[in-house]
Amino acid sequence: MLAPYLIGRRGPGAYVGSSGEGDGGFVEPPVVTTTSSGDTTVKGQVKPGSFGKFVYPLATLTAGRKYTFRYTPQFSQLAQQGKLAMVGFGLKNGNDFHIVGLRGNGSTGLNKYKVYGTPPNGWNKDIGHTTSDGGAAAAGSQAGPNYIRLIVSDDGSTYIFQTSANGTAWSTEYSGSAPTPFSNVSGVITFGIALWFSNADAGPFSIVIDQFADALAGDPYFANVVLLCGFDGING
């Protein structure tokens, strides 16, 4: 069992940077802050009329591993107040991308959702992305906090996406899903927490990630992520 690690391992104080990847759909590039306690906050402002996307790297995506994080969104200042905002796992390489996660259903609930694209409808702030609405999610709320998990198959060609309200009981939302447009996760360069906003949205937002785990897919110690706080370590 590996000892806990803070996200970013910055040491005392706070670290501020913009090492994530955005698509131009923001007034300024979102800013990422990691505190000494391990909490990571992403803050930004969505540009009106843009499908703003942002991925902040948390780990190297590898076959046979599972990735879990807990997040709390602050979307009340958005024009749609989180009703159309999405938080999930982002897979990216150049202009090819795939995001799977939870998105506001236009009312008060959350749906499981995918969005992906390749050039010319790839990593840009305009229309043309492919979306897939999977319907109501088994767990999660627009206010959070929410737990989400990505389990990559041993051959790297598919994944399982799960949600939890408490980090203990997990529901499978997608199973055997291909990370389209990638044929295998080995083709992914940037992997981490992802945000996607509708072009009907605009305004400031923030999101806090206070738990993250990267473990072997079958590791029982990491079955209950509620034990974790501020992880970026790898338990192999």
C-alpha positions as CSV (number, residue, x, y, z in Angstrom):
1,M,0.0,0.0,0.0
2,L,1.4,3.4,-1.0
3,A,1.3,6.3,1.3
4,P,-1.0,9.3,0.4
5,Y,0.3,11.9,-2.0
6,L,-1.1,15.3,-2.7
7,I,-2.2,16.2,-6.2
8,G,0.8,18.0,-7.7
9,R,3.0,17.5,-4.6
10,R,3.7,21.2,-4.5
11,G,4.7,21.5,-0.8
12,P,3.6,24.3,1.5
13,G,1.4,27.0,0.2
14,A,-0.4,27.1,-3.1
15,Y,0.7,26.5,-6.6
16,V,-1.0,28.4,-9.5
17,G,-0.6,27.5,-13.1
18,S,-2.4,26.9,-16.4
19,S,-0.8,23.6,-17.5
20,G,-4.2,22.3,-18.7
21,E,-5.4,22.4,-22.3
22,G,-8.3,24.6,-23.4
23,D,-9.9,25.1,-26.8
24,G,-10.2,28.9,-27.0
25,G,-13.7,28.8,-25.6
26,F,-12.8,30.9,-22.5
27,V,-12.3,34.6,-21.9
28,E,-8.8,33.7,-20.5
29,P,-7.2,30.2,-20.1
30,P,-8.6,28.5,-17.0
31,V,-6.3,28.8,-13.9
32,V,-5.4,25.7,-11.8
33,T,-4.5,26.1,-8.2
34,T,-3.2,23.3,-6.0
35,T,-2.9,23.8,-2.2
36,S,-0.7,22.1,0.3
37,S,-3.6,20.1,1.5
38,G,-4.0,18.6,-1.9
39,D,-7.1,20.3,-3.1
40,T,-7.0,21.4,-6.8
41,T,-9.2,24.1,-8.1
42,V,-9.9,25.0,-11.7
43,K,-11.3,28.5,-12.3
44,G,-12.2,30.2,-15.5
45,Q,-14.9,32.1,-17.5
46,V,-16.7,30.6,-20.4
47,K,-16.8,32.8,-23.5
48,P,-20.4,33.5,-24.8
49,G,-21.3,31.3,-27.8
50,S,-18.5,28.9,-27.3
51,F,-18.3,25.1,-26.6
52,G,-15.6,25.6,-24.0
53,K,-13.5,22.5,-23.3
54,F,-10.6,22.1,-20.8
55,V,-8.5,19.1,-19.7
56,Y,-6.2,19.2,-16.7
57,P,-3.8,16.2,-16.7
58,L,-3.9,14.0,-13.6
59,A,-2.2,10.8,-14.7
60,T,-0.9,8.7,-17.6
61,L,-3.7,6.7,-19.0
62,T,-2.7,3.0,-19.0
63,A,-4.5,-0.2,-19.9
64,G,-5.6,-2.3,-16.9
65,R,-5.8,0.6,-14.4
66,K,-8.7,2.5,-12.8
67,Y,-8.9,6.2,-12.1
68,T,-11.2,7.8,-9.5
69,F,-11.8,11.4,-8.4
70,R,-14.2,13.4,-6.4
71,Y,-15.2,16.8,-7.5
72,T,-17.4,19.7,-6.3
73,P,-18.6,22.1,-9.0
74,Q,-19.4,25.8,-8.5
75,F,-21.5,26.6,-11.6
76,S,-24.0,29.0,-10.0
77,Q,-22.6,32.0,-11.9
78,L,-22.9,30.4,-15.3
79,A,-25.8,31.6,-17.5
80,Q,-27.4,28.1,-17.2
81,Q,-26.2,27.6,-13.6
82,G,-24.8,24.1,-14.4
83,K,-27.9,22.8,-16.2
84,L,-25.8,22.1,-19.3
85,A,-22.3,21.9,-17.8
86,M,-20.3,18.6,-18.0
87,V,-17.5,17.2,-15.8
88,G,-15.7,14.0,-16.6
89,F,-12.6,12.2,-17.8
90,G,-10.8,13.8,-20.8
91,L,-8.7,11.9,-23.3
92,K,-6.8,14.0,-25.8
93,N,-4.1,13.9,-28.4
94,G,-3.7,17.0,-30.6
95,N,-7.2,17.8,-32.0
96,D,-8.6,14.3,-31.3
97,F,-10.5,14.1,-28.0
98,H,-13.0,12.0,-26.0
99,I,-14.8,13.1,-22.8
100,V,-17.0,10.9,-20.7
101,G,-18.7,12.0,-17.6
102,L,-21.8,13.7,-16.1
103,R,-23.6,16.6,-17.7
104,G,-26.6,18.7,-16.5
105,N,-29.8,17.5,-18.1
106,G,-31.2,20.9,-18.8
107,S,-33.2,20.9,-15.6
108,T,-32.1,19.8,-12.1
109,G,-30.5,16.3,-12.8
110,L,-27.4,14.8,-14.3
111,N,-27.1,12.5,-17.3
112,K,-24.2,10.2,-18.3
113,Y,-22.7,11.8,-21.4
114,K,-20.0,11.5,-24.0
115,V,-18.6,14.1,-26.4
116,Y,-15.8,13.5,-28.9
117,G,-14.3,14.7,-32.1
118,T,-11.6,14.7,-34.7
119,P,-10.6,17.5,-37.1
120,P,-12.2,19.5,-38.5
121,N,-14.7,19.0,-35.7
122,G,-12.0,18.3,-33.1
123,W,-10.6,20.3,-30.3
124,N,-12.2,23.7,-31.0
125,K,-14.8,26.0,-29.5
126,D,-17.2,25.6,-32.4
127,I,-20.0,23.2,-33.4
128,G,-19.5,19.8,-35.0
129,H,-18.6,17.5,-32.1
130,T,-20.3,14.2,-31.7
131,T,-22.4,13.9,-28.6
132,S,-24.1,10.9,-26.9
133,D,-26.6,11.4,-24.1
134,G,-27.0,8.2,-22.1
135,G,-29.9,9.3,-20.1
136,A,-30.2,9.8,-16.3
137,A,-27.1,8.9,-14.3
138,A,-27.5,6.5,-11.4
139,A,-25.6,8.8,-9.0
140,G,-24.6,12.4,-8.8
141,S,-26.1,15.8,-8.4
142,Q,-25.5,19.2,-10.1
143,A,-24.2,20.6,-6.8
144,G,-22.0,17.6,-5.9
145,P,-19.7,16.4,-4.5
146,N,-19.7,13.6,-7.0
147,Y,-17.4,10.5,-7.4
148,I,-16.6,9.2,-10.9
149,R,-14.4,6.3,-12.0
150,L,-12.9,5.1,-15.3
151,I,-11.7,1.5,-15.5
152,V,-9.6,0.7,-18.6
153,S,-9.7,-2.8,-20.0
154,D,-6.5,-4.9,-20.0
155,D,-6.0,-4.5,-23.7
156,G,-6.7,-0.7,-23.6
157,S,-9.5,-0.8,-26.2
158,T,-12.5,-0.2,-24.0
159,Y,-13.5,1.3,-20.7
160,I,-16.1,1.2,-17.9
161,F,-17.4,4.5,-16.5
162,Q,-18.9,4.4,-13.0
163,T,-20.5,6.9,-10.6
164,S,-21.0,7.0,-6.9
165,A,-22.7,9.3,-4.4
166,N,-20.4,8.3,-1.5
167,G,-17.3,6.6,-2.9
168,T,-18.5,3.2,-1.5
169,A,-21.4,2.0,-3.7
170,W,-20.6,2.2,-7.4
171,S,-23.0,2.1,-10.4
172,T,-21.8,1.3,-13.9
173,E,-23.0,3.9,-16.4
174,Y,-21.1,2.7,-19.5
175,S,-19.5,-0.7,-20.0
176,G,-17.3,-1.9,-22.9
177,S,-17.2,1.6,-24.4
178,A,-14.7,2.4,-27.0
179,P,-12.7,5.7,-26.5
180,T,-13.6,7.0,-30.0
181,P,-11.8,8.4,-31.9
182,F,-8.9,6.5,-30.3
183,S,-8.7,2.8,-31.1
184,N,-6.7,2.3,-27.9
185,V,-5.8,4.4,-24.9
186,S,-2.1,4.1,-25.9
187,G,-2.9,6.8,-28.4
188,V,-3.9,9.3,-25.7
189,I,-1.3,11.9,-24.7
190,T,-3.3,14.1,-22.2
191,F,-5.6,12.5,-19.6
192,G,-7.3,14.0,-16.6
193,I,-10.3,15.9,-15.4
194,A,-12.3,17.5,-18.2
195,L,-14.9,20.2,-18.5
196,W,-17.3,20.9,-21.4
197,F,-19.7,23.7,-21.7
198,S,-22.6,24.4,-24.0
199,N,-22.6,27.4,-26.4
200,A,-25.7,28.5,-24.6
201,D,-23.6,29.0,-21.5
202,A,-21.3,31.8,-20.4
203,G,-19.8,33.2,-17.2
204,P,-17.4,32.3,-14.4
205,F,-17.1,28.8,-12.9
206,S,-14.8,26.8,-10.6
207,I,-14.5,23.2,-9.7
208,V,-12.6,21.6,-6.8
209,I,-11.0,18.1,-7.0
210,D,-10.1,16.9,-3.5
211,Q,-9.6,13.2,-4.0
212,F,-7.9,11.3,-6.8
213,A,-6.7,7.7,-7.1
214,D,-4.7,5.9,-9.8
215,A,-4.6,2.1,-9.2
216,L,-4.5,-1.3,-10.8
217,A,-8.0,-2.2,-12.0
218,G,-8.3,-5.1,-9.6
219,D,-6.8,-3.5,-6.5
220,P,-9.2,-4.0,-3.6
221,Y,-7.6,-1.3,-1.5
222,F,-8.8,1.4,-3.8
223,A,-12.4,0.0,-4.1
224,N,-13.4,2.6,-1.5
225,V,-12.1,6.0,-2.5
226,V,-13.6,7.7,0.5
227,L,-10.4,6.7,2.3
228,L,-8.3,8.9,0.0
229,C,-7.5,12.5,0.1
230,G,-5.5,14.4,-2.5
231,F,-3.9,11.5,-4.3
232,D,-1.7,11.6,-7.3
233,G,0.3,8.6,-6.4
234,I,0.3,5.3,-8.2
235,N,-0.4,2.1,-6.3
236,G,1.1,-0.7,-8.4
